[in-house]
CSV table of C-alpha atoms in Angstrom, one decimal:
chain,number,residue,atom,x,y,z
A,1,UNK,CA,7.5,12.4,0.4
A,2,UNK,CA,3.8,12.0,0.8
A,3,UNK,CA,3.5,11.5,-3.2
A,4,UNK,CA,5.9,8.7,-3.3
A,5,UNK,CA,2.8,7.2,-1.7
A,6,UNK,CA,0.2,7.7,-4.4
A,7,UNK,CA,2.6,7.3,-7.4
A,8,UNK,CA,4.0,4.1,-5.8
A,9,UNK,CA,0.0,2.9,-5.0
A,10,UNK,CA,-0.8,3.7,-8.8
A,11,UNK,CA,2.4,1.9,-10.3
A,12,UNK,CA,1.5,-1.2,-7.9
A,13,UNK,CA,-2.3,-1.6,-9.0
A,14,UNK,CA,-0.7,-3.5,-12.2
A,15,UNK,CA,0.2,-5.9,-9.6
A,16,UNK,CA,-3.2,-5.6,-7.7
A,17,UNK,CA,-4.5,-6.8,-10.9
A,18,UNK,CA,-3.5,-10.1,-10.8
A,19,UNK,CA,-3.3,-10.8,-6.6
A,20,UNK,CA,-7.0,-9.2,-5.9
A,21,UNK,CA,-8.3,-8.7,-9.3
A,22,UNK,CA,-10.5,-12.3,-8.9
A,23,UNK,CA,-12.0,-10.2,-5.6
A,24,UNK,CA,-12.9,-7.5,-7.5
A,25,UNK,CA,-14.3,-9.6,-10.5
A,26,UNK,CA,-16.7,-11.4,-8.1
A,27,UNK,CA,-18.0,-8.3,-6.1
A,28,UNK,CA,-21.7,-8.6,-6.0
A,29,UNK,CA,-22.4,-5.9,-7.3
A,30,UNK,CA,-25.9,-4.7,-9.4
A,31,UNK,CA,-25.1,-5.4,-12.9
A,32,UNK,CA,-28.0,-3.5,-14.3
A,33,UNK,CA,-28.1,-0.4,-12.2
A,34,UNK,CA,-24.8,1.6,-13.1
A,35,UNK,CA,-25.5,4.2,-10.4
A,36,UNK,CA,-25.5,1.9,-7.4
A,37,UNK,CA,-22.7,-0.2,-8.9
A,38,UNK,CA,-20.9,3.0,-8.7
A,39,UNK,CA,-21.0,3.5,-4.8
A,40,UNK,CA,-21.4,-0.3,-4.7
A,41,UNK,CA,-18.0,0.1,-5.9
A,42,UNK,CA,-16.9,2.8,-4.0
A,43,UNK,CA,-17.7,1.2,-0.9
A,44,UNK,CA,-15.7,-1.6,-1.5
A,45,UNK,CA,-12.7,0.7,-1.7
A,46,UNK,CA,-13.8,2.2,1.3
A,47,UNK,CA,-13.4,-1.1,3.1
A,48,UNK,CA,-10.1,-1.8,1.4
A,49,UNK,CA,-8.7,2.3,2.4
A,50,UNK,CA,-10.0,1.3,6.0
A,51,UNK,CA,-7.7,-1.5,6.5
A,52,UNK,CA,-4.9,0.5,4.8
A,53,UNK,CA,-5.4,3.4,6.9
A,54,UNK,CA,-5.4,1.2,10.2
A,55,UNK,CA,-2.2,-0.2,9.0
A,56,UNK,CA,-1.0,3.1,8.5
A,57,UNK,CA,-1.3,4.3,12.2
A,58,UNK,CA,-0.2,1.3,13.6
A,59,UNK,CA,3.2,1.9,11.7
A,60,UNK,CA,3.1,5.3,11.5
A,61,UNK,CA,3.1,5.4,15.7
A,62,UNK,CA,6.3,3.1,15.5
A,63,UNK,CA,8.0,5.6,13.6
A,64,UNK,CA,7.1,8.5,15.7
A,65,UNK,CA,8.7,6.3,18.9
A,66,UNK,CA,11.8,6.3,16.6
A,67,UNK,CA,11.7,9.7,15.4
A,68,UNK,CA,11.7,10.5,19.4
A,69,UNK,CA,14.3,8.1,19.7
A,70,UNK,CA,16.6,11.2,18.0
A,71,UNK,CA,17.3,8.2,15.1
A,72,UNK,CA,14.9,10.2,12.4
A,73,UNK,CA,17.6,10.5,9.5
A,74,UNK,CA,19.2,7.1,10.4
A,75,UNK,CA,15.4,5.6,10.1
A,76,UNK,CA,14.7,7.3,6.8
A,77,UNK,CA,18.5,6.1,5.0
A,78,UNK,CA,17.6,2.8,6.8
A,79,UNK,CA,13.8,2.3,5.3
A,80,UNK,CA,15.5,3.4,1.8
A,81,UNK,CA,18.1,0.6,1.7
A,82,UNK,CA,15.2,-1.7,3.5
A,83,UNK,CA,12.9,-1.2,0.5
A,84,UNK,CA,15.7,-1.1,-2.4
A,85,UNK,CA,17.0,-4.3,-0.6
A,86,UNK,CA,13.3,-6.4,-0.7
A,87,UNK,CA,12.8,-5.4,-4.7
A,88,UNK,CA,16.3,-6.8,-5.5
A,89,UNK,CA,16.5,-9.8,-3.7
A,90,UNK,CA,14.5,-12.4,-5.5
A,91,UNK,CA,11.1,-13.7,-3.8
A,92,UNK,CA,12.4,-17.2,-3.7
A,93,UNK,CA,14.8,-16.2,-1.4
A,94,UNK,CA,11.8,-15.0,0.8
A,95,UNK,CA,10.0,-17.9,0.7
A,96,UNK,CA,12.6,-20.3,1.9
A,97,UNK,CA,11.8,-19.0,5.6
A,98,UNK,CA,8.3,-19.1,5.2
A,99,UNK,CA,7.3,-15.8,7.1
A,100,UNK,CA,4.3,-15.7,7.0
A,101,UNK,CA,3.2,-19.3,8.6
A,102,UNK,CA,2.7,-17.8,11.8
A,103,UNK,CA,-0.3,-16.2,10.8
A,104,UNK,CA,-1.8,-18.7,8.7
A,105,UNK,CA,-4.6,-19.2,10.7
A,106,UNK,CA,-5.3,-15.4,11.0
A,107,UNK,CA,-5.4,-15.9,6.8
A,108,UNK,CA,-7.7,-18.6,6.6
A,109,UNK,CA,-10.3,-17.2,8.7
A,110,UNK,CA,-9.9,-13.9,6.4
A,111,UNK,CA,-10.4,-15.7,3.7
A,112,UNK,CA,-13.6,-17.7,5.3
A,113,UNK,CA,-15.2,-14.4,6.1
A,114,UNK,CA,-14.8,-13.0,2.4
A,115,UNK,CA,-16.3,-16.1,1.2
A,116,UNK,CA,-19.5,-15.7,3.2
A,117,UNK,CA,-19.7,-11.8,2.3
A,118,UNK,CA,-20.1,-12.6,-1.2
A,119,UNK,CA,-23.1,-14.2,-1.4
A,120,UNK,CA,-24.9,-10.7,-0.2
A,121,UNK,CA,-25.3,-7.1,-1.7
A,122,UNK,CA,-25.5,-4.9,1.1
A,123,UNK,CA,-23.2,-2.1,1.4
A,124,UNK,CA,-22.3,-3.6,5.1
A,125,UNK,CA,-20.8,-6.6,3.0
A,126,UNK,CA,-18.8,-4.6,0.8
A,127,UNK,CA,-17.3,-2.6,3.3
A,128,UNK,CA,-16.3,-5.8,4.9
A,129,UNK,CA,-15.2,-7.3,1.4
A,130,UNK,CA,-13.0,-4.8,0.8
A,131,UNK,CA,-11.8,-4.5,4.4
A,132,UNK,CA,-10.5,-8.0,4.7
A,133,UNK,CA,-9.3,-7.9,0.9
A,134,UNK,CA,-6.9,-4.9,2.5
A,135,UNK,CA,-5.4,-7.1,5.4
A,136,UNK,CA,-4.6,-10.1,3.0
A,137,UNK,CA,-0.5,-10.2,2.9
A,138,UNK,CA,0.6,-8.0,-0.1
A,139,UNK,CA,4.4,-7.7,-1.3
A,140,UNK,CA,3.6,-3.8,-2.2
A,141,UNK,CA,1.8,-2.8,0.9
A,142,UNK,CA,4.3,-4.5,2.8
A,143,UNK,CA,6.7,-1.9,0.7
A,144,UNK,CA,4.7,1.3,1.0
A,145,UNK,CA,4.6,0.7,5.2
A,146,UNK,CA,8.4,1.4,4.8
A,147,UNK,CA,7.2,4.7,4.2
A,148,UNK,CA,4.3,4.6,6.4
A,149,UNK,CA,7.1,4.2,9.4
A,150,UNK,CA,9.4,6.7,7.4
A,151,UNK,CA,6.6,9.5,7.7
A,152,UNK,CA,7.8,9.2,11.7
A,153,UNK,CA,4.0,10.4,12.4
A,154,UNK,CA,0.7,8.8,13.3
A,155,UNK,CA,-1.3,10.6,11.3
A,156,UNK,CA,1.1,10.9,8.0
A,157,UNK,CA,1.4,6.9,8.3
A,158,UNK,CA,-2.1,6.9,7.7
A,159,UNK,CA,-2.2,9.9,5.2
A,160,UNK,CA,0.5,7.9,3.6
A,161,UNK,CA,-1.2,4.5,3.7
A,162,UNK,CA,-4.8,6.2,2.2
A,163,UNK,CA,-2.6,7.8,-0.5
A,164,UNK,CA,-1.2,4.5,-1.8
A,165,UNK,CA,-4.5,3.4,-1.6
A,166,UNK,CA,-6.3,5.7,-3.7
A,167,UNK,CA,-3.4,4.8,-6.5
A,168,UNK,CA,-4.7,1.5,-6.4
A,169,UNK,CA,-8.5,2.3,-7.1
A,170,UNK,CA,-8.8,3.6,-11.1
A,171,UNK,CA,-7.4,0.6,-12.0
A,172,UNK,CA,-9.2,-1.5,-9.4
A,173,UNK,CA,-12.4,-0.1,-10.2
A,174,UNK,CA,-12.0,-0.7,-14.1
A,175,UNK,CA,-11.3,-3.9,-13.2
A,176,UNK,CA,-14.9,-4.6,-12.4
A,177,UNK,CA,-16.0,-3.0,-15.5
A,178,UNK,CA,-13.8,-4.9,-18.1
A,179,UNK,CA,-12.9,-8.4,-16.8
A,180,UNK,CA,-10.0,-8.5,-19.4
A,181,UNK,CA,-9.5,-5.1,-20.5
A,182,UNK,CA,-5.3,-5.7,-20.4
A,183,UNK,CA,-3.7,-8.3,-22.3
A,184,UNK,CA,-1.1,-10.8,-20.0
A,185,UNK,CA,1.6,-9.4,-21.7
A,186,UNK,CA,0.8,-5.5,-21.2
A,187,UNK,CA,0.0,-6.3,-17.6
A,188,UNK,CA,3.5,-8.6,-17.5
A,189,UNK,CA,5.7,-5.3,-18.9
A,190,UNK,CA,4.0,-3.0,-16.4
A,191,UNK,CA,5.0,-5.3,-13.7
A,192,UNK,CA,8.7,-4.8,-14.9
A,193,UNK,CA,8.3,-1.0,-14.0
A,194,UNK,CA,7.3,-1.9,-10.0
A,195,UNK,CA,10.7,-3.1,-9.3
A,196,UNK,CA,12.7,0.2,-10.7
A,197,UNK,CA,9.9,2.7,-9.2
A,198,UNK,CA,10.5,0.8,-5.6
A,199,UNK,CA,14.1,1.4,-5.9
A,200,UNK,CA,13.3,5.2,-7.2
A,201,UNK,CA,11.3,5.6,-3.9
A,202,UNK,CA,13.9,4.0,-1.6
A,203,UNK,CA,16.8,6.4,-3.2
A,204,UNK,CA,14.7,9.5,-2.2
A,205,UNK,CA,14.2,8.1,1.1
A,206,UNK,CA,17.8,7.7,2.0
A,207,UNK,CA,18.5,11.3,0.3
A,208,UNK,CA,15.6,12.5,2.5
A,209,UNK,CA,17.9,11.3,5.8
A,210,UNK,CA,21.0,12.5,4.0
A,211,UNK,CA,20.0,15.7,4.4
A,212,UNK,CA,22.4,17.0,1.6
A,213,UNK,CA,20.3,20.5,1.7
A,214,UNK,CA,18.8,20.0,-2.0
A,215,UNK,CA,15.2,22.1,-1.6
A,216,UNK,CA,12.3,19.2,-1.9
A,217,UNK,CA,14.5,16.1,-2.4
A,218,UNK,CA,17.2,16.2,0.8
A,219,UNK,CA,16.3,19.4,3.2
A,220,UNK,CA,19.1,20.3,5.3
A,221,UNK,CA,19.0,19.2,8.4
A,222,UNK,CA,17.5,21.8,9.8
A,223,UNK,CA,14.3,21.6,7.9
A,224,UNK,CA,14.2,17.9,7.2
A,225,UNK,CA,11.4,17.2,9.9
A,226,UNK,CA,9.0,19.1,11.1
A,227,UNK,CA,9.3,20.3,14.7
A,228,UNK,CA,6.4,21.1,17.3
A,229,UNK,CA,8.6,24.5,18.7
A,230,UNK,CA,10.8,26.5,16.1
A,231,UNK,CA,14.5,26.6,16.1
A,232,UNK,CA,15.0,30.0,18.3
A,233,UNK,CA,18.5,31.3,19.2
């Protein structure tokens, strides 16, 4: 399922476009040195895969608890109707209980710090740029740390979290190339396609903890997870 990571990450950078496009237009980067704007660049994502990867393990180690819990195919059919469940119901519905005020504090001072960061060129700022950038609040990452918690493993939530990360970066990185380089409307119908890849990836995540024994897309149960001791008779 580890692709589902990086297809969903590559699919959602359309969306990345418009939420932390402005961040990635104002990078102060060198404008007249093209191979220090490149790891200029490349740092930045560095900072942003950071705070995605540290996300990652933090959810991923919540899904290992449940996956020793014995609830592993219950949790996967469960993160597949979670995800299916937060494209379809409409975002006003969301914000009529206001989730996230409880850390609106914890955003300001974000915000504040990435202020301050780019008035400087080092690589140190960046890094820190695109590190805070990664813990802003983000419909889509909120989405691919279903999976992150479906991967029931520390270290594949964080493979899985990098992963939708690197989706994010060719289109991130052009971003600071061509300031408007996609029309509103191209970047509008792309955005229709999120919604129906989400779903997509929520339907192979609930056939995943079917376990209906179809070879890559629902494993028997037998072979859905993998185990630290083989199954001996």
């Amino acid at each position: 399922m580890l692709y589902t990571a990086f297809l969903f990450g590559l699919i959602s950078s359309f969306h990345c476009i418009g939420m932390c496009g402005p961040i990635a237009m104002m990078l102060p980067v060198e404008r007249n040195n093209p191979a220090k704007k490149v790891i200029q660049i490349c740092t930045y994502h560095l900072g942003r895969l950071t705070a995605y990867g540290s996300i990652g393990l933090l959810f991923g180690l919540l899904g290992k608890g449940l996956f020793l819990a014995g609830i592993q195919q219950q949790l996967s059919i469960f993160i597949g109707v979670a995800m299916i469940l937060v494209i379809l119901i409409p975002e006003k519905v969301f914000s009529k209980y206001n989730f996230s005020k409880p850390v609106y504090g914890w955003i300001s001072k974000i915000k504040q710090n990435l202020g301050s960061h780019f008035k400087n060129k080092s690589f140190k700022s960046l890094f820190i740029i695109g590190l805070l950038n990664g813990f802003l609040p983000c419909g889509m990452v909120y989405v691919a740390l279903f999976g992150a918690i479906a991967m029931q493993s520390a270290s594949f939530g964080v493979l899985y979290m990098l992963l939708f990360g690197l989706g994010t970066v060719p289109l991130m990185s052009l971003v600071v190339y061509i300031n408007s380089f996609l029309s509103i409307s191209f970047r509008n119908n792309i955005q229709k396609i999120i919604p129906y890849v989400g779903i997509v990836i929520g339907v192979l995540f609930i056939l995943r903890g079917l376990g209906l024994g179809i070879p890559y897309v629902s494993p028997s149960n037998m072979s859905l997870f993998i185990q630290e001791k083989a199954n001996c008779h």
